[in-house]
């Protein structure tokens, strides 16, 4: 249960203000069909984070407990620093083509998530916890917790979200996790 809850919280907080959240808002304002957009986000996230989780499991199996502790601790500190940098949606990630809303969302979201901080966090979380399923379900839940409301209510509330404050809170959470792991307070399960 810890793996699921920590994964949900970590990704939900990291996703606020992220480029994939901006992509969710772009898709919502362009297509105005929330259900296929949310379903596309769900399928893309499960696929992307399952692959990231498998990489994390491989890392877990390949390193000693001490090496893993250092890699994870420093990795979470790096994610904390990365979280402070605001994301922008790049022009080449803009939605194009004649595909249906679901397929456009799935492809755009999957590609935008490659190398993203939430994907890197998924690798780290899967390396920390032994439960691949709980991590992937948790990171997917965190992604949907943040992006589904944006799809349904984005135009109305997006300007009111204090992104700088949210990024700072996310950075602190990742930094605390990194320090806890480095200090050895959290056992690798």
mmCIF file of C-alpha atoms in Angstrom:
data_model
loop_
_atom_site.group_PDB
_atom_site.id
_atom_site.type_symbol
_atom_site.label_atom_id
_atom_site.label_comp_id
_atom_site.label_asym_id
_atom_site.label_seq_id
_atom_site.Cartn_x
_atom_site.Cartn_y
_atom_site.Cartn_z
ATOM 1 C CA UNK A 1 0.000 0.000 0.000
ATOM 2 C CA UNK A 2 2.933 2.350 0.666
ATOM 3 C CA UNK A 3 4.187 1.949 -2.899
ATOM 4 C CA UNK A 4 0.775 2.896 -4.307
ATOM 5 C CA UNK A 5 0.233 5.898 -2.017
ATOM 6 C CA UNK A 6 3.756 7.297 -2.325
ATOM 7 C CA UNK A 7 3.674 6.830 -6.110
ATOM 8 C CA UNK A 8 0.285 8.551 -6.372
ATOM 9 C CA UNK A 9 1.338 11.514 -4.240
ATOM 10 C CA UNK A 10 4.779 11.909 -5.835
ATOM 11 C CA UNK A 11 3.484 11.936 -9.409
ATOM 12 C CA UNK A 12 0.398 14.029 -8.634
ATOM 13 C CA UNK A 13 2.503 16.764 -7.081
ATOM 14 C CA UNK A 14 5.213 16.559 -9.747
ATOM 15 C CA UNK A 15 2.658 16.710 -12.569
ATOM 16 C CA UNK A 16 1.221 20.094 -11.591
ATOM 17 C CA UNK A 17 2.573 22.608 -14.095
ATOM 18 C CA UNK A 18 4.317 19.864 -16.081
ATOM 19 C CA UNK A 19 4.345 19.863 -19.890
ATOM 20 C CA UNK A 20 1.942 16.921 -19.992
ATOM 21 C CA UNK A 21 -0.507 18.941 -17.912
ATOM 22 C CA UNK A 22 -0.158 21.753 -20.419
ATOM 23 C CA UNK A 23 -0.779 19.184 -23.154
ATOM 24 C CA UNK A 24 -3.961 18.081 -21.341
ATOM 25 C CA UNK A 25 -5.179 21.671 -21.320
ATOM 26 C CA UNK A 26 -4.303 22.080 -25.012
ATOM 27 C CA UNK A 27 -6.176 18.904 -25.943
ATOM 28 C CA UNK A 28 -9.196 19.918 -23.851
ATOM 29 C CA UNK A 29 -9.444 23.361 -25.410
ATOM 30 C CA UNK A 30 -8.879 22.066 -28.928
ATOM 31 C CA UNK A 31 -11.211 19.059 -28.964
ATOM 32 C CA UNK A 32 -13.697 19.683 -26.121
ATOM 33 C CA UNK A 33 -14.298 15.926 -25.769
ATOM 34 C CA UNK A 34 -13.159 15.114 -22.221
ATOM 35 C CA UNK A 35 -13.868 11.371 -22.054
ATOM 36 C CA UNK A 36 -11.683 10.255 -25.013
ATOM 37 C CA UNK A 37 -8.959 12.643 -23.830
ATOM 38 C CA UNK A 38 -8.947 11.216 -20.287
ATOM 39 C CA UNK A 39 -9.032 7.657 -21.659
ATOM 40 C CA UNK A 40 -6.095 8.482 -23.961
ATOM 41 C CA UNK A 41 -4.154 9.917 -21.015
ATOM 42 C CA UNK A 42 -4.931 6.783 -18.994
ATOM 43 C CA UNK A 43 -3.781 4.309 -21.676
ATOM 44 C CA UNK A 44 -0.673 6.358 -22.544
ATOM 45 C CA UNK A 45 0.300 6.667 -18.886
ATOM 46 C CA UNK A 46 -0.169 2.968 -18.126
ATOM 47 C CA UNK A 47 1.945 2.010 -21.150
ATOM 48 C CA UNK A 48 4.656 4.614 -20.536
ATOM 49 C CA UNK A 49 4.898 4.056 -16.788
ATOM 50 C CA UNK A 50 4.819 0.252 -17.140
ATOM 51 C CA UNK A 51 7.918 0.517 -19.334
ATOM 52 C CA UNK A 52 9.519 2.938 -16.854
ATOM 53 C CA UNK A 53 8.613 0.598 -14.005
ATOM 54 C CA UNK A 54 10.277 -2.321 -15.773
ATOM 55 C CA UNK A 55 13.450 -0.242 -16.068
ATOM 56 C CA UNK A 56 13.195 0.507 -12.347
ATOM 57 C CA UNK A 57 12.787 -3.193 -11.551
ATOM 58 C CA UNK A 58 15.862 -3.961 -13.658
ATOM 59 C CA UNK A 59 17.839 -1.299 -11.767
ATOM 60 C CA UNK A 60 16.659 -2.789 -8.456
ATOM 61 C CA UNK A 61 17.791 -6.282 -9.482
ATOM 62 C CA UNK A 62 21.130 -5.091 -10.885
ATOM 63 C CA UNK A 63 22.462 -3.046 -7.956
ATOM 64 C CA UNK A 64 23.412 -3.816 -4.390
ATOM 65 C CA UNK A 65 21.249 -2.323 -1.633
ATOM 66 C CA UNK A 66 23.930 0.308 -0.915
ATOM 67 C CA UNK A 67 24.322 1.297 -4.587
ATOM 68 C CA UNK A 68 20.551 1.454 -4.953
ATOM 69 C CA UNK A 69 20.236 3.643 -1.837
ATOM 70 C CA UNK A 70 22.739 6.155 -3.231
ATOM 71 C CA UNK A 71 21.277 6.098 -6.737
ATOM 72 C CA UNK A 72 17.739 6.591 -5.454
ATOM 73 C CA UNK A 73 18.671 9.242 -2.903
ATOM 74 C CA UNK A 74 20.618 11.292 -5.432
ATOM 75 C CA UNK A 75 17.951 10.620 -8.076
ATOM 76 C CA UNK A 76 15.186 12.007 -5.886
ATOM 77 C CA UNK A 77 17.331 15.071 -5.103
ATOM 78 C CA UNK A 78 17.856 15.583 -8.851
ATOM 79 C CA UNK A 79 14.104 15.278 -9.457
ATOM 80 C CA UNK A 80 13.576 17.875 -6.696
ATOM 81 C CA UNK A 81 15.862 20.326 -8.508
ATOM 82 C CA UNK A 82 14.269 19.504 -11.876
ATOM 83 C CA UNK A 83 10.805 20.150 -10.432
ATOM 84 C CA UNK A 84 11.735 23.786 -9.782
ATOM 85 C CA UNK A 85 12.209 24.381 -13.527
ATOM 86 C CA UNK A 86 8.940 25.386 -15.213
ATOM 87 C CA UNK A 87 7.905 23.277 -18.182
ATOM 88 C CA UNK A 88 6.772 24.611 -21.544
ATOM 89 C CA UNK A 89 4.963 22.743 -24.251
ATOM 90 C CA UNK A 90 7.320 22.599 -27.224
ATOM 91 C CA UNK A 91 6.032 23.426 -30.705
ATOM 92 C CA UNK A 92 6.878 19.972 -32.040
ATOM 93 C CA UNK A 93 4.680 18.431 -29.369
ATOM 94 C CA UNK A 94 1.601 20.287 -30.587
ATOM 95 C CA UNK A 95 -1.295 18.127 -31.644
ATOM 96 C CA UNK A 96 -1.580 17.542 -35.395
ATOM 97 C CA UNK A 97 -3.089 15.035 -37.766
ATOM 98 C CA UNK A 98 -6.407 13.520 -38.713
ATOM 99 C CA UNK A 99 -6.619 10.839 -35.994
ATOM 100 C CA UNK A 100 -9.491 10.558 -33.550
ATOM 101 C CA UNK A 101 -9.327 12.428 -30.251
ATOM 102 C CA UNK A 102 -8.440 9.275 -28.286
ATOM 103 C CA UNK A 103 -5.584 8.299 -30.616
ATOM 104 C CA UNK A 104 -4.188 11.837 -30.831
ATOM 105 C CA UNK A 105 -4.215 12.045 -27.030
ATOM 106 C CA UNK A 106 -2.652 8.616 -26.581
ATOM 107 C CA UNK A 107 0.204 9.273 -29.006
ATOM 108 C CA UNK A 108 0.866 12.874 -27.945
ATOM 109 C CA UNK A 109 0.746 12.062 -24.244
ATOM 110 C CA UNK A 110 2.930 8.939 -24.547
ATOM 111 C CA UNK A 111 5.586 10.848 -26.513
ATOM 112 C CA UNK A 112 5.459 13.918 -24.244
ATOM 113 C CA UNK A 113 5.959 11.683 -21.199
ATOM 114 C CA UNK A 114 9.203 10.152 -22.528
ATOM 115 C CA UNK A 115 12.071 11.458 -20.402
ATOM 116 C CA UNK A 116 9.679 13.590 -18.339
ATOM 117 C CA UNK A 117 10.246 13.981 -14.601
ATOM 118 C CA UNK A 118 7.190 11.861 -13.801
ATOM 119 C CA UNK A 119 8.589 9.042 -15.942
ATOM 120 C CA UNK A 120 11.972 9.337 -14.212
ATOM 121 C CA UNK A 121 10.180 9.352 -10.846
ATOM 122 C CA UNK A 122 8.376 6.155 -11.897
ATOM 123 C CA UNK A 123 11.722 4.484 -12.624
ATOM 124 C CA UNK A 124 13.001 5.548 -9.184
ATOM 125 C CA UNK A 125 9.830 4.467 -7.387
ATOM 126 C CA UNK A 126 9.831 1.077 -9.125
ATOM 127 C CA UNK A 127 13.477 0.631 -8.121
ATOM 128 C CA UNK A 128 12.656 1.515 -4.512
ATOM 129 C CA UNK A 129 9.562 -0.633 -4.112
ATOM 130 C CA UNK A 130 9.240 -4.287 -5.066
ATOM 131 C CA UNK A 131 5.700 -3.970 -6.384
ATOM 132 C CA UNK A 132 5.687 -2.967 -10.039
ATOM 133 C CA UNK A 133 1.882 -3.097 -10.204
ATOM 134 C CA UNK A 134 1.397 -0.828 -7.182
ATOM 135 C CA UNK A 135 3.884 1.720 -8.532
ATOM 136 C CA UNK A 136 2.383 1.811 -12.041
ATOM 137 C CA UNK A 137 -1.161 2.012 -10.671
ATOM 138 C CA UNK A 138 -0.073 4.730 -8.234
ATOM 139 C CA UNK A 139 1.748 6.838 -10.801
ATOM 140 C CA UNK A 140 -1.176 6.452 -13.196
ATOM 141 C CA UNK A 141 -3.624 7.475 -10.461
ATOM 142 C CA UNK A 142 -1.460 10.498 -9.668
ATOM 143 C CA UNK A 143 -1.374 11.478 -13.324
ATOM 144 C CA UNK A 144 -5.164 11.194 -13.629
ATOM 145 C CA UNK A 145 -5.785 13.039 -10.345
ATOM 146 C CA UNK A 146 -4.079 16.077 -11.814
ATOM 147 C CA UNK A 147 -4.905 15.837 -15.508
ATOM 148 C CA UNK A 148 -8.558 14.732 -15.498
ATOM 149 C CA UNK A 149 -9.729 17.912 -13.707
ATOM 150 C CA UNK A 150 -7.653 19.983 -16.137
ATOM 151 C CA UNK A 151 -9.405 18.294 -19.048
ATOM 152 C CA UNK A 152 -12.851 18.848 -17.547
ATOM 153 C CA UNK A 153 -12.347 22.261 -15.913
ATOM 154 C CA UNK A 154 -9.044 23.557 -17.282
ATOM 155 C CA UNK A 155 -10.184 26.681 -19.046
ATOM 156 C CA UNK A 156 -11.915 27.870 -15.930
ATOM 157 C CA UNK A 157 -9.350 27.208 -13.186
ATOM 158 C CA UNK A 158 -5.885 26.917 -14.784
ATOM 159 C CA UNK A 159 -5.025 30.614 -14.397
ATOM 160 C CA UNK A 160 -5.753 30.427 -10.648
ATOM 161 C CA UNK A 161 -3.308 27.623 -9.807
ATOM 162 C CA UNK A 162 -0.115 29.031 -8.199
ATOM 163 C CA UNK A 163 2.316 26.914 -10.231
ATOM 164 C CA UNK A 164 5.466 28.349 -8.656
ATOM 165 C CA UNK A 165 4.262 27.442 -5.161
ATOM 166 C CA UNK A 166 3.208 23.974 -6.303
ATOM 167 C CA UNK A 167 6.618 23.389 -7.934
ATOM 168 C CA UNK A 168 8.332 24.452 -4.700
ATOM 169 C CA UNK A 169 6.183 22.075 -2.620
ATOM 170 C CA UNK A 170 6.877 19.228 -5.058
ATOM 171 C CA UNK A 171 10.614 19.955 -4.924
ATOM 172 C CA UNK A 172 10.554 19.844 -1.122
ATOM 173 C CA UNK A 173 8.690 16.513 -1.143
ATOM 174 C CA UNK A 174 11.188 14.947 -3.564
ATOM 175 C CA UNK A 175 14.129 16.405 -1.592
ATOM 176 C CA UNK A 176 12.790 14.976 1.673
ATOM 177 C CA UNK A 177 12.348 11.560 0.054
ATOM 178 C CA UNK A 178 15.916 11.793 -1.291
ATOM 179 C CA UNK A 179 17.388 12.728 2.101
ATOM 180 C CA UNK A 180 15.397 10.012 3.878
ATOM 181 C CA UNK A 181 16.641 7.408 1.403
ATOM 182 C CA UNK A 182 20.256 8.652 1.634
ATOM 183 C CA UNK A 183 20.157 8.568 5.427
ATOM 184 C CA UNK A 184 18.915 5.005 5.305
ATOM 185 C CA UNK A 185 15.681 5.653 7.218
ATOM 186 C CA UNK A 186 13.612 4.018 4.501
ATOM 187 C CA UNK A 187 14.365 0.357 3.964
ATOM 188 C CA UNK A 188 14.435 -0.936 0.387
ATOM 189 C CA UNK A 189 11.490 -3.342 0.376
#
